[in-house]
């Protein structure tokens, strides 16, 4: 639904299995908050909610997922720990009820609990509703304020970059970078 809303369905390349493994494995790459609507107290399981109570009829056989926020942790060499909200989505019939704001506020709570100094997210330029919400909640538009632009490497460009990344040194032959590991730090070796 999110990819369709953002008009980017053609960019979805991940499987449900990979998404599940990446988020719920031993070392998750991301975390997710889910917004649910519960059946009204005393309402029989499976009863349809009348359209006067919700913008569209919904059959509730238990909790109904109406939105989510997917986030992960990043690091700034200037500011330290950061949290990045990759996706936030609320189903159209539930927008305008404060669900998106609650998801954002919960991510901020997680960020503070984990000692993060910044909470980052991006928004498509045409999504004025989201831009207005983020600004109303106190977010700074870094493109306006500081002139930052986001870039990414994908597929062939990333493979080419990784295969050809050398740092020139004072000697005539280039050196390949190697990760700085705990062992190399103890031995006093240089790395990145």
Short mmCIF file of C-alpha atoms in Angstrom, two decimals, residues 16-191:
data_model
loop_
_atom_site.label_atom_id
_atom_site.label_comp_id
_atom_site.label_asym_id
_atom_site.label_seq_id
_atom_site.Cartn_x
_atom_site.Cartn_y
_atom_site.Cartn_z
CA UNK A 16 7.89 -10.81 2.35
CA UNK A 17 10.27 -13.53 3.54
CA UNK A 18 13.30 -11.22 3.34
CA UNK A 19 11.40 -8.44 5.09
CA UNK A 20 10.42 -10.83 7.86
CA UNK A 21 13.97 -12.22 8.23
CA UNK A 22 15.55 -8.74 8.27
CA UNK A 23 13.20 -7.42 10.94
CA UNK A 24 12.67 -10.41 13.16
CA UNK A 25 15.97 -12.29 13.04
CA UNK A 26 18.67 -12.49 15.70
CA UNK A 27 20.18 -9.10 14.70
CA UNK A 28 17.29 -7.12 13.18
CA UNK A 29 18.09 -4.47 10.59
CA UNK A 30 14.94 -2.53 11.54
CA UNK A 31 12.21 -2.21 14.15
CA UNK A 32 8.52 -1.62 13.56
CA UNK A 33 5.67 0.02 15.45
CA UNK A 34 2.16 -1.04 14.47
CA UNK A 35 -1.02 0.99 14.98
CA UNK A 36 -4.06 -1.20 15.53
CA UNK A 37 -7.77 -0.60 15.98
CA UNK A 38 -9.39 -3.03 18.40
CA UNK A 39 -13.01 -4.17 18.19
CA UNK A 40 -15.29 -2.09 20.42
CA UNK A 41 -15.90 -3.61 23.88
CA UNK A 42 -18.82 -6.02 23.72
CA UNK A 43 -18.78 -6.08 19.92
CA UNK A 44 -19.01 -9.65 18.63
CA UNK A 45 -15.89 -10.87 16.84
CA UNK A 46 -16.21 -10.51 13.07
CA UNK A 47 -18.99 -7.89 13.14
CA UNK A 48 -18.74 -5.19 10.47
CA UNK A 49 -18.19 -1.68 11.73
CA UNK A 50 -20.94 0.59 10.37
CA UNK A 51 -19.73 3.20 7.92
CA UNK A 52 -20.94 5.99 10.24
CA UNK A 53 -18.25 4.93 12.75
CA UNK A 54 -15.39 4.64 10.25
CA UNK A 55 -14.90 6.03 6.74
CA UNK A 56 -15.32 2.55 5.27
CA UNK A 57 -16.82 -0.68 6.60
CA UNK A 58 -14.22 -2.86 8.27
CA UNK A 59 -14.75 -6.39 9.50
CA UNK A 60 -12.97 -6.70 12.84
CA UNK A 61 -12.08 -10.26 13.80
CA UNK A 62 -9.53 -9.00 16.28
CA UNK A 63 -7.03 -6.14 16.02
CA UNK A 64 -6.99 -4.39 12.63
CA UNK A 65 -3.65 -2.90 11.50
CA UNK A 66 -4.24 0.66 10.29
CA UNK A 67 -0.69 2.02 10.17
CA UNK A 68 2.95 1.45 10.97
CA UNK A 69 6.33 3.09 11.44
CA UNK A 70 9.53 1.31 10.42
CA UNK A 71 12.74 2.68 11.95
CA UNK A 72 16.38 1.82 12.56
CA UNK A 73 19.42 3.33 14.22
CA UNK A 74 22.15 5.28 12.43
CA UNK A 75 25.17 7.19 13.64
CA UNK A 76 26.42 10.75 13.12
CA UNK A 77 30.09 11.56 13.66
CA UNK A 78 28.96 15.02 14.75
CA UNK A 79 25.93 14.17 16.88
CA UNK A 80 26.29 10.52 17.87
CA UNK A 81 23.31 8.17 18.00
CA UNK A 82 20.40 8.89 15.65
CA UNK A 83 17.15 7.16 14.78
CA UNK A 84 15.83 7.09 11.21
CA UNK A 85 12.14 6.63 10.42
CA UNK A 86 12.28 4.90 7.05
CA UNK A 87 8.54 4.47 6.57
CA UNK A 88 5.43 5.83 8.19
CA UNK A 89 2.08 4.88 6.76
CA UNK A 90 -1.54 5.20 7.86
CA UNK A 91 -4.33 3.73 5.74
CA UNK A 92 -6.24 6.52 3.96
CA UNK A 93 -9.52 5.88 5.78
CA UNK A 94 -7.79 6.39 9.16
CA UNK A 95 -5.81 9.55 8.37
CA UNK A 96 -6.61 12.76 10.21
CA UNK A 97 -7.23 10.92 13.49
CA UNK A 98 -3.78 11.51 15.03
CA UNK A 99 -2.46 8.00 14.33
CA UNK A 100 0.55 9.25 12.35
CA UNK A 101 1.40 11.75 15.09
CA UNK A 102 1.23 8.99 17.71
CA UNK A 103 3.61 6.81 15.68
CA UNK A 104 6.06 9.70 15.30
CA UNK A 105 5.85 10.54 19.01
CA UNK A 106 6.51 6.90 19.93
CA UNK A 107 9.60 6.81 17.66
CA UNK A 108 10.81 9.99 19.43
CA UNK A 109 10.27 8.26 22.76
CA UNK A 110 12.32 5.23 21.60
CA UNK A 111 15.05 7.60 20.34
CA UNK A 112 15.33 9.36 23.69
CA UNK A 113 15.25 6.07 25.56
CA UNK A 114 18.20 4.83 23.43
CA UNK A 115 20.19 8.05 23.90
CA UNK A 116 19.73 9.38 20.36
CA UNK A 117 20.42 13.06 19.71
CA UNK A 118 18.47 13.25 16.44
CA UNK A 119 15.38 11.77 14.81
CA UNK A 120 15.62 11.80 11.02
CA UNK A 121 13.18 11.06 8.21
CA UNK A 122 12.61 11.97 4.58
CA UNK A 123 9.48 12.90 2.67
CA UNK A 124 8.70 13.09 -1.04
CA UNK A 125 8.45 16.66 -2.32
CA UNK A 126 4.81 16.30 -3.42
CA UNK A 127 3.58 15.03 -0.01
CA UNK A 128 2.54 18.38 1.43
CA UNK A 129 0.34 16.81 4.11
CA UNK A 130 3.27 14.89 5.59
CA UNK A 131 5.64 17.86 5.23
CA UNK A 132 3.17 20.11 7.06
CA UNK A 133 2.69 17.51 9.81
CA UNK A 134 6.44 17.08 10.40
CA UNK A 135 6.96 20.85 10.54
CA UNK A 136 3.98 21.25 12.91
CA UNK A 137 5.54 18.63 15.18
CA UNK A 138 8.83 20.60 15.23
CA UNK A 139 10.95 18.95 12.50
CA UNK A 140 13.40 21.05 10.47
CA UNK A 141 13.40 20.77 6.68
CA UNK A 142 17.16 20.30 6.14
CA UNK A 143 16.91 21.03 2.43
CA UNK A 144 15.49 24.47 3.28
CA UNK A 145 17.55 25.12 6.42
CA UNK A 146 20.96 23.72 5.49
CA UNK A 147 20.79 22.77 1.81
CA UNK A 148 21.24 19.02 2.35
CA UNK A 149 20.29 16.66 -0.47
CA UNK A 150 19.92 12.89 -0.07
CA UNK A 151 21.78 10.51 -2.39
CA UNK A 152 21.87 6.75 -2.76
CA UNK A 153 23.85 4.13 -4.62
CA UNK A 154 22.00 1.08 -5.93
CA UNK A 155 22.65 -2.09 -7.86
CA UNK A 156 25.33 -1.79 -10.53
CA UNK A 157 26.51 1.63 -9.33
CA UNK A 158 27.08 0.22 -5.85
CA UNK A 159 28.84 -2.91 -7.15
CA UNK A 160 31.06 -0.80 -9.39
CA UNK A 161 31.83 1.57 -6.55
CA UNK A 162 32.73 -1.25 -4.16
CA UNK A 163 34.93 -2.95 -6.73
CA UNK A 164 36.86 0.17 -7.67
CA UNK A 165 37.23 2.05 -4.40
CA UNK A 166 40.86 2.90 -3.74
CA UNK A 167 42.49 5.71 -1.76
CA UNK A 168 45.53 7.34 -3.33
CA UNK A 169 48.55 7.47 -1.04
CA UNK A 170 51.91 9.20 -1.21
CA UNK A 171 53.32 6.06 -2.86
CA UNK A 172 52.63 5.32 -6.50
CA UNK A 173 50.45 2.26 -5.79
CA UNK A 174 46.90 2.68 -4.43
CA UNK A 175 45.81 0.94 -1.22
CA UNK A 176 42.52 -0.81 -0.64
CA UNK A 177 40.61 0.14 2.52
CA UNK A 178 39.94 -2.58 5.06
CA UNK A 179 37.50 -2.48 7.97
CA UNK A 180 38.87 -1.52 11.36
CA UNK A 181 38.20 -4.51 13.59
CA UNK A 182 38.70 -4.97 17.32
CA UNK A 183 41.81 -7.07 16.60
CA UNK A 184 43.38 -4.47 14.30
CA UNK A 185 42.70 -1.70 16.85
CA UNK A 186 44.55 -3.68 19.53
CA UNK A 187 47.45 -4.21 17.13
CA UNK A 188 47.54 -0.51 16.22
CA UNK A 189 46.70 -1.11 12.54
CA UNK A 190 45.04 1.61 10.55
CA UNK A 191 41.69 1.11 8.83
#
